[in-house]
Amino acid sequence: MKNLYAVILAGGKGERLWPATLERPKPFLPFGGGGRTLIRATFERVLPLVGREKVYAVATRELSELIGAELGLPWEQLIVEPFGKNTAPAVGLAALLLGARDPEGIMCMLPADHRIEDEDAFRRALSAAAMAAEKGYLVTLGIRPTYPATGYGYIEGGEPLFETEGLTVYRAVGFVEKPNQETAENYLSQGNFFWNSGIFIWKFSRILEEIGRHLPGLAAAISRLRAHMGKDSWEEALRAAYAEAEETSIDYGVMEKADRIATIPVSFGWSDLGDWHAIWEAVQKDHAGNASFSSELLSKDSGSNLVFSLARKRVGLLGVSDLAVVDAPGALLVARRDRAQEVREIARALAAREEPDWPRLYRLDTRGMLDVVERFPEQCRESLERGRAMELPGELSGFERILLVGMGGSGITGDLLSLALPGVEVITARDYRVPEFVGEETLLIGASYSGNTEETLIAFLDGLKRTRKAIGISSGGELEKLCRERGIPWVEIPAGFQPRAALGFLLFTLLGALEGLGHRTEGLGEVFSVLTPMARELSPGNSPNRAQELARRLHGKIPVVYGAAGATGPIAFRWRTQINENAKQPAFSAELPELCHNEIVGYELAGDFFPMFLRIFLRTSYDHPRVVLRVEVLKEVLRRRALGFVELHGEGESRLAQIISLLYLGDWVSVYLALLNGVDPTPVRPIAELKKRLASEPWDLRGG
Ligand code: PA5
């Protein structure tokens, strides 16, 4: 039919499918048959009838992106809602936009998460419904009940109107809410009561007319929106319209009250897969009645169970029956299948419990890491002034490059120096040796917060064999001694911090001191004007805040942080090391464009076997256009594979401000993640133990 459109609706929380829906929205679960997601099955089922270019989807932006990637639908066929507000506003929006293009058009409203066995019969029913819609009816497909269900609403069929496609179209007398058992039995025996499938067919113009009659808020919002169609003001106007519209379903808000309603009773093996029991009923089972979505099910004396593992684990069942066993990365459900409806209560109770009690968690921070992080902007500002007040000997100037030797929390100073001093080549050596090319034209910086790190000391001594231009920076320790013995300028920074929490001292004292040698960093004013409000915004005094929310998203996951080489790449590395040291958990980082040549291959099995990874893209507006494109493509791939990711943009205008703001956000996130992990962010026992162990076999620095 030429003017028939399919509009897929993909809202709904799917709470009864906890814990799988913690990871994936219900339409993206693989219950569509043949390993397909539900939304893909919905799409493919309607394609032969309407054609690819007449399939649309209505959803929030986040879901729309997922849908676009899953179905390969272009952005023009995705109708983006500012936020979800039940089905009536979604239908109104679709009817407004599509109706404006094709006033005579007919819309099939298809929920994205239903399962249908007989797809030919389904398409025949839609064709019949379109005929009725053509005559001005609002049509609903009524499922012929196979048992006295109490979980569905019913439609009461009245007199027959006409026949088409071998189906009878009836007038619908009314809609009734979910009945009790006795009423449901009564409906079943009467034969003219059908389950409400939630699949509706109508002309755009007719549904808008009925919305006008029954939902005045939505109707007014739609009529105001008309003036903004295709204009820049659309998004803002849509947000205002959604705020004004009634939050209600199209069933309740319109269909129950509208005129000229028709229903077509159908039997095409329909299920709305509302809970785990419904899924078990709908899918294929083995001879013992077990349905499995795991890599392998081994069952002994067990029957009629549903097993679903998002990580495709192997599952063993022994002597159990009628269970739903659902495994997701962060949660596990074991329930009696006949109580599947109550899973929603568990989901809600656990969600309420998951709200972190931040004030109680702050008490884990016994050594004041939160405070140090909050004071980071101050630390940077004061260090810059101290550095500016220092006078480095003039002989140090005139270098061609800087080589900074340093490890861990101190070594990152070299990466940041390189970002802050774009006119100078800065190389960081995290090793016992310095590179061969180092000579008199190189300024050697030995950076060790404690002043006692053996790699740094040995490499510094190695470098001193090649250049006399050298500085040491530390809070004391062997590095101070060595510098004093050899008459090398030594930059003192305050003691009593963790090296990783002293980055402001190391970096900004050096930046200030280097100004005296003619290397001024541009844009530091903006860096401070970005960092200072961030300190307030992300501090415990302003809770919950976005760093806390991000930490919650990462909790229980393994972060993989992506940055662009030579810009956010080192910041991704800092995120990783901060998460390692503060939150005491694994994290990884990689750089674009390199990761496109290896890491991405690991996506192939990521969702199936390693769903615990969460990718974070660190972005600035200075990313190379090809890196921007690569990120877009990667996001598409991740969405297609239903792999989660987070995208973070730096703040401020300058490159440096954007980069340092991302670093600062990561520091906060790592500390909050530590608290969610139940650990004190400050101590780094494994590092201390390793250093102690190595110290028991000392290296003779001066003779070595
Ligand atoms: O964060 C840490 O504690 C470590 O990464 C240290 O920075 C690393 O061991 C090097 O020590 P230092 O910074 O004292 O040279």
XYZ file of C-alpha atoms and ligand atoms in Angstrom:
719
model
C 0.000 0.000 0.000
C 1.516 3.247 -1.186
C 0.703 5.550 1.698
C 1.253 3.108 4.557
C 3.889 3.994 7.166
C 5.289 1.907 9.999
C 6.108 3.840 13.151
C 8.049 1.815 15.699
C 7.716 2.949 19.288
C 10.630 2.047 21.509
C 10.014 3.462 24.962
C 9.172 1.413 28.038
C 11.412 0.436 30.912
C 11.031 -3.331 30.768
C 11.355 -3.475 34.556
C 9.955 -6.992 34.693
C 12.862 -8.118 32.571
C 15.342 -7.096 35.252
C 18.310 -7.572 35.379
C 18.794 -7.855 31.590
C 17.264 -4.413 31.044
C 19.912 -2.899 33.322
C 22.255 -3.543 30.426
C 20.087 -3.264 27.338
C 16.703 -1.715 26.630
C 14.132 -4.452 26.071
C 13.871 -3.988 22.261
C 17.581 -4.828 22.058
C 17.293 -8.199 23.784
C 17.768 -11.184 21.459
C 14.297 -12.689 21.667
C 13.109 -11.764 18.160
C 13.689 -15.273 16.818
C 16.723 -16.489 14.873
C 19.034 -14.616 17.277
C 17.561 -11.254 16.235
C 16.841 -8.442 18.621
C 13.168 -7.700 19.149
C 13.376 -4.376 17.334
C 15.110 -5.921 14.342
C 12.405 -8.578 14.145
C 9.745 -5.836 14.331
C 11.484 -3.965 11.509
C 12.000 -6.949 9.225
C 8.456 -8.151 9.744
C 6.925 -4.958 8.410
C 9.471 -4.244 5.639
C 7.796 -6.290 2.860
C 4.590 -4.343 3.437
C 5.770 -0.732 3.626
C 9.348 -0.629 2.274
C 12.454 0.580 4.060
C 11.934 4.278 3.388
C 8.551 4.304 5.119
C 9.692 2.811 8.427
C 10.154 5.375 11.202
C 10.980 5.091 14.882
C 10.085 7.417 17.733
C 12.345 7.434 20.771
C 14.597 9.572 22.935
C 17.930 10.688 21.472
C 19.924 8.016 23.250
C 17.601 5.239 22.071
C 17.315 6.748 18.595
C 21.059 6.463 18.177
C 20.894 2.817 19.168
C 17.968 2.197 16.831
C 19.687 3.930 13.922
C 22.747 1.731 14.381
C 20.733 -1.458 14.881
C 18.408 -1.021 11.912
C 20.617 1.068 9.649
C 17.895 3.730 9.554
C 19.017 7.200 8.471
C 18.591 10.046 10.926
C 15.638 11.448 8.884
C 13.630 8.348 9.766
C 14.253 8.716 13.485
C 11.794 10.946 15.275
C 13.584 12.154 18.371
C 11.668 12.918 21.543
C 13.248 15.286 24.078
C 12.343 12.763 26.779
C 9.963 9.829 27.122
C 6.370 10.705 28.093
C 4.368 7.556 27.380
C 2.835 6.775 24.000
C 0.309 9.564 23.374
C 2.879 12.360 22.823
C 5.009 10.001 20.702
C 2.032 9.177 18.465
C 1.034 12.850 18.260
C 4.564 13.818 17.246
C 4.828 11.140 14.565
C 1.379 11.995 13.179
C 2.254 15.688 13.046
C 5.561 15.213 11.227
C 4.571 12.444 8.832
C 1.057 13.777 8.315
C 2.520 17.116 7.168
C 4.337 15.295 4.367
C 1.539 12.923 3.437
C -1.853 14.140 4.699
C -3.586 11.008 3.397
C -0.982 8.737 4.996
C -1.829 5.792 7.248
C 0.266 4.905 10.229
C 0.812 1.475 11.779
C 1.980 1.969 15.336
C 4.202 -0.947 16.238
C 5.672 -1.542 19.684
C 9.366 -2.452 19.248
C 9.329 -5.310 21.730
C 6.658 -7.813 20.692
C 7.106 -11.262 19.256
C 4.972 -12.579 16.415
C 5.217 -16.099 15.049
C 3.249 -15.978 11.803
C 4.635 -12.968 9.987
C 2.522 -13.431 6.833
C -0.633 -13.466 8.912
C 0.591 -10.340 10.678
C 1.084 -8.497 7.378
C -2.335 -9.629 6.134
C -3.875 -8.221 9.304
C -2.087 -4.911 8.811
C -3.335 -4.705 5.211
C -6.866 -5.342 6.370
C -6.471 -2.763 9.124
C -5.166 -0.225 6.595
C -8.378 -0.723 4.546
C -10.422 0.048 7.628
C -8.195 3.032 8.471
C -8.785 4.313 4.932
C -12.512 4.405 5.761
C -11.766 6.569 8.812
C -11.615 3.912 11.546
C -9.053 3.832 14.317
C -8.105 0.193 14.175
C -6.592 -2.047 16.764
C -5.477 -5.611 16.298
C -7.214 -7.795 18.883
C -5.473 -11.024 19.778
C -7.829 -13.994 20.117
C -7.210 -15.155 23.692
C -5.820 -18.647 24.152
C -6.285 -18.683 27.940
C -8.002 -16.433 30.523
C -5.097 -13.967 30.842
C -5.257 -11.433 33.632
C -2.133 -9.584 32.501
C -3.617 -7.913 29.398
C -6.266 -5.290 28.714
C -9.168 -6.472 26.499
C -11.133 -5.028 23.599
C -14.778 -5.902 23.268
C -15.772 -6.612 19.668
C -19.223 -5.437 18.456
C -21.014 -5.989 15.140
C -19.006 -7.013 12.055
C -18.317 -4.124 9.680
C -16.808 -5.784 6.618
C -14.485 -8.498 5.446
C -11.134 -8.119 3.735
C -7.968 -10.218 3.309
C -9.957 -13.128 4.746
C -10.408 -11.257 8.029
C -13.463 -9.686 9.606
C -13.319 -6.136 10.813
C -15.573 -5.526 13.832
C -16.713 -2.358 15.473
C -14.954 -2.086 18.828
C -17.436 -1.481 21.611
C -14.908 -0.672 24.279
C -11.584 -1.208 25.972
C -11.390 -2.853 29.362
C -8.572 -2.837 31.903
C -6.802 -6.018 33.028
C -9.562 -8.241 34.481
C -9.541 -10.565 37.482
C -9.469 -14.324 36.938
C -13.229 -14.792 36.958
C -13.874 -11.965 34.488
C -11.052 -13.213 32.259
C -12.687 -16.661 32.160
C -15.970 -15.032 31.310
C -14.370 -13.066 28.454
C -12.779 -16.203 27.088
C -16.089 -18.045 27.018
C -17.960 -15.125 25.379
C -15.630 -15.187 22.377
C -15.893 -11.495 21.451
C -13.245 -10.205 23.848
C -9.703 -9.884 22.536
C -6.371 -8.989 24.061
C -5.269 -5.452 23.324
C -2.081 -5.912 21.306
C -1.072 -2.267 21.405
C -0.762 -2.381 17.604
C -2.841 0.419 16.112
C -3.545 1.562 12.588
C -5.067 4.951 11.675
C -4.826 7.865 9.321
C -2.512 10.591 10.585
C -5.369 13.051 10.205
C -7.824 10.873 12.157
C -5.601 10.306 15.170
C -4.770 14.020 15.318
C -8.484 14.780 15.199
C -9.137 12.452 18.167
C -6.154 13.828 20.091
C -7.699 17.254 19.536
C -10.912 15.983 21.088
C -9.531 14.111 24.095
C -6.066 15.429 24.974
C -6.256 19.229 24.966
C -2.695 19.729 26.306
C -1.127 17.571 23.628
C -3.365 19.034 20.928
C -2.368 22.605 21.835
C 1.301 21.611 21.958
C 1.052 20.005 18.504
C -0.618 23.003 16.954
C 2.073 25.326 18.365
C 4.784 23.007 17.076
C 3.593 23.311 13.471
C 5.154 26.756 13.122
C 8.600 25.389 14.100
C 8.769 22.444 11.717
C 12.039 22.386 9.779
C 13.375 25.432 11.658
C 16.262 25.916 14.112
C 13.742 26.606 16.863
C 12.363 23.045 16.581
C 14.229 21.412 19.447
C 13.418 24.085 21.958
C 9.784 24.218 20.837
C 9.556 20.420 21.053
C 10.893 20.435 24.593
C 8.260 23.033 25.556
C 5.574 21.013 23.770
C 6.506 17.834 25.629
C 6.444 19.685 28.925
C 2.887 20.782 28.139
C 1.536 17.476 26.796
C -0.362 15.007 28.994
C 1.739 12.016 30.071
C -0.555 9.201 29.073
C -0.837 6.217 26.788
C -2.638 6.468 23.463
C -4.863 3.583 24.633
C -6.057 5.339 27.737
C -5.835 8.916 26.521
C -7.578 8.457 23.165
C -8.691 4.947 22.170
C -10.919 4.343 25.174
C -12.877 7.510 24.392
C -12.693 7.880 20.632
C -15.354 7.378 17.928
C -15.211 4.912 15.065
C -12.983 2.308 16.621
C -12.599 -1.026 14.881
C -10.843 -4.213 15.816
C -9.587 -7.128 13.795
C -9.350 -10.370 15.742
C -6.133 -12.157 14.857
C -4.223 -15.284 15.811
C -0.650 -14.930 14.655
C 1.198 -16.194 17.708
C 1.579 -12.892 19.505
C 3.314 -12.157 22.791
C 4.331 -8.857 24.340
C 7.090 -10.725 26.201
C 6.187 -8.784 29.313
C 8.098 -10.958 31.761
C 10.429 -13.944 31.893
C 7.538 -16.368 31.950
C 6.145 -14.875 28.738
C 9.556 -15.176 27.151
C 9.856 -18.799 28.175
C 6.435 -19.464 26.665
C 7.298 -17.775 23.380
C 10.733 -19.173 22.631
C 12.054 -22.554 21.543
C 12.685 -25.168 24.231
C 14.546 -28.440 24.411
C 12.888 -31.819 25.074
C 12.865 -31.076 28.818
C 11.194 -27.713 28.304
C 14.332 -25.702 29.079
C 14.884 -22.547 27.037
C 18.447 -21.352 27.008
C 20.199 -18.172 25.903
C 23.625 -19.055 27.244
C 26.778 -20.374 25.611
C 25.878 -23.859 26.777
C 23.290 -25.294 29.103
C 24.014 -28.484 30.917
C 20.932 -29.688 32.719
C 20.340 -32.776 34.762
C 16.936 -33.683 36.119
C 15.802 -30.148 35.379
C 12.940 -28.974 33.219
C 10.832 -26.035 32.114
C 13.449 -23.463 33.050
C 14.457 -20.290 31.265
C 18.159 -19.511 31.282
C 19.514 -16.240 29.904
C 23.088 -15.069 30.295
C 24.061 -11.762 28.733
C 27.719 -12.780 28.998
C 26.830 -16.118 27.380
C 28.127 -18.067 30.359
C 27.912 -21.797 30.567
C 25.125 -22.727 32.910
C 24.520 -25.904 34.873
C 21.095 -26.790 36.236
C 20.665 -29.660 38.651
C 17.340 -30.904 39.899
C 15.451 -27.637 39.439
C 12.378 -26.817 37.439
C 10.137 -23.919 36.468
C 12.804 -21.320 37.186
C 13.958 -18.180 35.432
C 17.717 -17.777 35.790
C 18.906 -14.476 34.344
C 22.520 -13.404 34.483
C 23.683 -9.852 33.731
C 27.111 -8.371 34.520
C 25.964 -6.586 37.654
C 23.095 -8.739 38.898
C 21.620 -12.218 38.901
C 17.996 -13.289 39.102
C 16.793 -16.677 40.206
C 13.006 -16.723 40.330
C 10.108 -19.084 40.107
C 8.741 -18.589 36.625
C 5.167 -18.373 37.861
C 6.119 -15.337 39.947
C 7.824 -13.521 37.090
C 5.384 -10.611 37.367
C 6.856 -9.719 40.746
C 10.368 -9.192 39.365
C 9.463 -5.538 38.974
C 9.287 -5.244 42.771
C 12.812 -6.618 43.101
C 14.063 -4.258 40.400
C 12.521 -1.265 42.138
C 13.689 -2.237 45.617
C 17.248 -2.793 44.424
C 17.278 0.453 42.449
C 16.235 2.310 45.599
C 19.016 0.608 47.557
C 21.585 1.417 44.930
C 21.239 5.150 45.649
C 24.603 5.731 47.286
C 24.671 7.169 50.761
C 27.395 9.694 49.893
C 27.869 11.254 53.351
C 28.509 7.780 54.760
C 30.876 6.934 51.884
C 32.895 10.122 52.418
C 33.974 8.644 55.744
C 36.044 6.053 53.853
C 38.325 8.878 52.759
C 40.311 8.887 56.011
C 43.309 10.725 54.565
C 41.590 13.595 52.847
C 41.907 12.791 49.139
C 38.575 14.519 48.426
C 39.904 17.658 50.009
C 43.146 17.539 48.021
C 41.241 17.073 44.768
C 38.927 19.948 45.623
C 41.941 22.188 46.196
C 43.596 21.232 42.904
C 42.897 24.606 41.217
C 44.464 26.387 44.214
C 47.420 23.998 44.103
C 47.965 24.859 40.431
C 47.587 28.622 40.891
C 49.933 28.824 43.889
C 52.509 26.605 42.192
C 52.503 28.790 39.092
C 53.264 31.826 41.247
C 55.998 29.979 43.146
C 57.544 28.843 39.870
C 57.405 32.363 38.448
C 59.208 33.640 41.553
C 62.089 31.197 40.994
C 65.135 32.147 39.045
C 66.641 29.347 37.030
C 70.221 29.904 35.838
C 70.371 31.520 32.397
C 72.685 28.724 31.094
C 69.676 26.431 31.046
C 67.980 28.416 28.299
C 68.517 27.839 24.612
C 67.588 24.141 24.709
C 65.968 22.462 21.724
C 63.908 19.940 23.579
C 63.005 18.800 27.071
C 63.440 15.258 28.287
C 61.562 14.597 31.495
C 62.431 11.434 33.363
C 59.790 10.344 35.837
C 57.467 7.509 36.741
C 53.795 7.150 37.640
C 52.200 10.217 39.184
C 55.339 12.239 38.471
C 55.937 10.989 34.942
C 52.589 12.305 33.703
C 54.043 15.796 34.248
C 56.088 15.294 31.067
C 52.987 14.497 28.993
C 51.237 17.584 30.278
C 54.267 19.811 29.771
C 54.243 18.729 26.180
C 50.578 19.758 25.847
C 51.132 23.057 27.649
C 54.274 24.051 25.704
C 53.277 23.419 22.089
C 56.368 25.201 20.754
C 58.786 22.864 22.534
C 59.394 19.215 21.946
C 58.889 17.453 25.288
C 59.656 13.764 25.616
C 58.890 11.684 28.657
C 61.139 8.763 29.562
C 59.669 6.211 31.927
C 62.686 3.962 32.129
C 66.142 3.466 33.652
C 67.828 4.913 30.579
C 67.424 8.024 28.497
C 67.203 7.784 24.711
C 70.452 7.762 22.680
C 69.714 11.077 20.941
C 69.926 13.135 24.139
C 72.797 15.653 24.020
C 73.742 19.136 25.175
C 70.786 20.663 23.332
C 68.374 18.826 25.641
C 67.080 20.168 28.944
C 66.888 17.187 31.291
C 64.259 17.304 34.035
C 64.310 14.703 36.773
C 60.794 14.624 38.259
C 60.068 12.484 41.274
C 57.605 13.630 43.884
C 59.278 11.632 46.656
C 62.692 12.093 45.133
C 63.423 8.439 45.742
C 62.173 6.565 42.709
C 64.995 4.386 41.440
C 64.133 4.448 37.730
C 63.994 8.248 37.789
C 67.252 8.589 39.691
C 69.136 6.130 37.490
C 67.765 7.665 34.276
C 68.568 11.158 35.559
C 72.156 10.117 36.174
C 72.256 8.513 32.744
C 71.028 11.779 31.200
C 73.584 13.816 33.112
C 76.291 11.966 31.184
C 74.927 13.592 28.009
C 73.819 17.084 28.966
C 74.709 19.697 31.553
C 71.380 21.438 31.159
C 69.386 19.785 33.957
C 66.872 20.467 36.742
C 65.533 18.219 39.469
C 62.057 18.645 40.968
C 60.920 16.810 44.096
C 59.723 17.274 47.642
C 63.158 16.114 48.888
C 64.702 12.619 48.932
C 67.723 11.350 46.987
C 66.989 13.600 44.045
C 67.435 16.685 46.212
C 70.729 15.274 47.560
C 71.991 14.389 44.134
C 71.178 17.833 42.742
C 72.868 19.551 45.691
C 75.999 17.362 45.383
C 76.321 18.188 41.680
C 75.225 21.815 41.788
C 72.143 21.120 39.673
C 69.187 23.503 40.161
C 66.617 21.784 42.332
C 62.970 22.869 42.452
C 61.350 22.155 45.796
C 57.677 21.351 46.051
C 55.607 20.794 49.247
C 55.858 17.376 50.944
C 53.071 15.316 52.502
C 50.983 14.449 49.439
C 50.485 11.393 47.299
C 52.538 11.831 44.102
C 49.431 11.603 41.910
C 47.745 14.256 44.041
C 50.728 16.586 43.592
C 50.427 17.016 39.837
C 49.561 20.696 40.267
C 52.804 21.251 42.219
C 54.956 19.428 39.700
C 53.422 20.804 36.510
C 52.616 24.379 37.395
C 55.851 25.051 39.326
C 57.734 23.913 36.238
C 55.519 25.996 33.930
C 56.114 29.064 36.122
C 59.886 28.443 36.307
C 60.180 27.834 32.547
C 58.657 31.257 31.895
C 61.927 32.663 33.261
C 63.716 30.749 30.478
C 61.474 32.338 27.867
C 58.812 29.619 27.546
C 55.506 31.125 28.427
C 52.373 28.980 28.348
C 49.406 30.680 26.699
C 45.887 30.464 28.066
C 46.567 29.582 31.712
C 44.021 32.208 32.783
C 41.281 30.245 31.051
C 42.495 27.005 32.619
C 41.902 28.478 36.073
C 38.575 29.979 35.128
C 37.427 26.517 34.042
C 38.922 24.558 36.961
C 37.680 26.804 39.777
C 33.928 26.374 39.177
C 34.495 22.670 38.460
C 35.979 22.277 41.950
C 32.749 23.572 43.461
C 30.448 21.756 41.074
C 32.075 18.346 41.532
C 32.822 18.555 45.245
C 31.034 16.572 47.961
C 29.375 19.859 48.943
C 27.361 19.645 45.717
C 26.000 16.150 45.715
C 24.855 14.364 43.617
C 27.009 15.803 40.851
C 28.030 14.616 37.392
C 31.345 13.109 38.574
C 29.390 11.043 41.085
C 26.874 10.036 38.434
C 29.678 8.996 36.133
C 31.334 7.029 38.912
C 28.015 5.248 39.422
C 27.905 4.309 35.745
C 31.417 2.932 35.983
C 30.841 1.086 39.209
C 31.142 -2.661 38.649
C 32.574 -2.082 35.169
C 36.039 -1.967 33.693
C 36.596 1.451 32.172
C 38.433 1.667 28.865
C 39.318 5.293 28.260
C 39.983 6.579 24.760
C 41.807 9.796 23.904
C 43.413 11.302 20.825
C 47.185 10.972 20.434
C 49.074 14.095 21.428
C 46.025 15.631 23.095
C 43.575 13.673 25.204
C 45.648 10.477 24.850
C 47.745 11.249 27.945
C 44.571 12.275 29.773
C 43.037 8.883 28.992
C 46.178 7.375 30.524
C 45.781 9.597 33.599
C 42.136 8.447 33.961
C 43.318 4.883 33.821
C 46.102 5.334 36.396
C 43.906 7.399 38.706
C 41.204 4.742 38.585
C 43.856 2.076 39.242
C 45.430 3.877 42.182
C 42.445 5.629 43.753
C 39.666 3.154 43.033
C 41.954 0.085 43.214
C 40.444 -1.573 40.177
C 41.421 -2.400 36.634
C 41.046 0.211 33.920
C 42.592 0.539 30.490
C 43.321 3.302 28.034
C 44.060 3.547 24.345
C 44.701 6.262 21.803
C 43.067 7.223 18.547
C 43.803 6.729 15.729
C 46.019 3.770 16.726
C 43.226 1.871 18.467
C 41.368 1.654 15.164
C 44.115 -0.681 13.974
C 43.878 -3.310 16.715
C 41.674 -2.630 19.759
C 38.464 -2.534 17.740
C 38.864 -6.139 16.651
C 38.369 -6.972 20.306
C 34.809 -5.600 20.039
C 33.799 -8.685 18.105
C 33.353 -10.856 21.136
C 33.224 -8.097 23.729
C 29.484 -8.114 24.269
C 29.201 -11.871 24.416
C 32.078 -12.708 26.703
C 33.189 -9.465 28.322
C 30.163 -7.243 28.777
C 31.744 -5.585 31.822
C 33.806 -3.074 29.806
C 32.563 0.476 29.465
C 34.259 2.754 26.961
C 34.814 6.440 27.558
C 35.673 8.855 24.757
C 37.528 12.001 25.805
C 36.837 14.707 23.244
C 37.953 18.245 22.544
C 36.868 20.569 19.787
C 40.469 20.440 18.524
C 40.357 16.768 17.543
C 41.612 16.172 13.996
C 38.629 15.965 11.602
C 39.572 12.374 10.722
C 39.703 11.496 14.417
C 36.234 13.024 14.777
C 35.039 10.813 11.932
C 36.706 7.756 13.437
C 34.983 8.411 16.758
C 31.621 8.636 15.010
C 32.230 5.353 13.221
C 33.396 3.666 16.441
C 30.291 4.872 18.253
C 28.168 3.385 15.491
C 29.980 0.058 15.787
C 29.579 0.070 19.561
C 25.891 0.829 19.280
C 25.402 -1.902 16.721
C 27.001 -4.361 19.082
C 24.992 -2.964 22.005
C 28.241 -2.044 23.766
C 27.951 0.879 26.135
C 30.036 4.028 25.931
C 30.218 7.494 27.413
C 31.376 10.584 25.553
C 32.888 13.475 27.492
C 33.763 16.890 26.123
C 36.356 19.207 27.605
C 35.248 22.571 28.941
C 36.372 26.032 27.904
C 37.609 27.394 24.603
C 41.322 26.663 24.452
C 42.797 23.262 23.814
C 44.654 23.331 27.122
C 41.564 24.270 29.146
C 39.569 21.475 27.518
C 42.313 18.936 28.133
C 42.922 19.880 31.761
C 39.199 20.022 32.525
C 38.912 16.407 31.320
C 41.855 15.449 33.501
C 40.240 17.100 36.498
C 36.902 15.405 35.884
C 38.727 12.065 35.779
C 40.429 12.747 39.102
C 37.060 13.351 40.734
C 35.474 10.311 39.113
C 38.325 8.070 40.313
C 37.910 9.197 43.917
C 34.129 8.754 43.903
C 34.585 5.370 42.288
C 36.957 4.444 45.124
C 34.217 5.261 47.612
C 31.631 3.250 45.684
C 34.143 0.393 45.695
C 34.302 0.732 49.475
C 37.995 1.683 49.616
C 40.050 4.576 50.915
C 41.396 6.350 47.815
C 44.753 7.361 49.325
C 46.881 4.308 50.191
C 48.645 2.479 47.365
C 49.988 -0.504 49.281
C 51.118 -2.599 46.299
C 53.375 0.242 45.094
C 54.823 0.782 48.581
C 55.408 -2.963 49.017
C 57.146 -3.307 45.678
C 59.387 -0.336 46.430
C 60.230 -1.856 49.812
C 61.023 -5.187 48.254
C 63.347 -3.568 45.703
C 65.003 -1.491 48.417
C 66.015 -4.721 50.155
C 68.341 -5.269 47.208
C 69.701 -1.729 46.880
C 71.258 -0.351 43.745
C 74.393 1.700 44.215
C 73.307 4.891 42.531
C 76.608 6.611 42.520
C 78.657 3.553 41.631
C 75.961 1.790 39.502
O 51.117 7.540 42.364
C 52.056 6.948 42.871
O 52.180 6.795 44.091
C 53.105 6.374 41.971
O 52.641 6.303 40.673
C 54.376 7.217 42.048
O 54.168 8.468 41.434
C 55.504 6.461 41.377
O 55.755 5.286 42.076
C 56.765 7.323 41.344
O 57.035 7.875 42.597
P 57.471 9.392 42.683
O 56.366 10.144 42.075
O 57.656 9.658 44.134
O 58.734 9.477 41.884
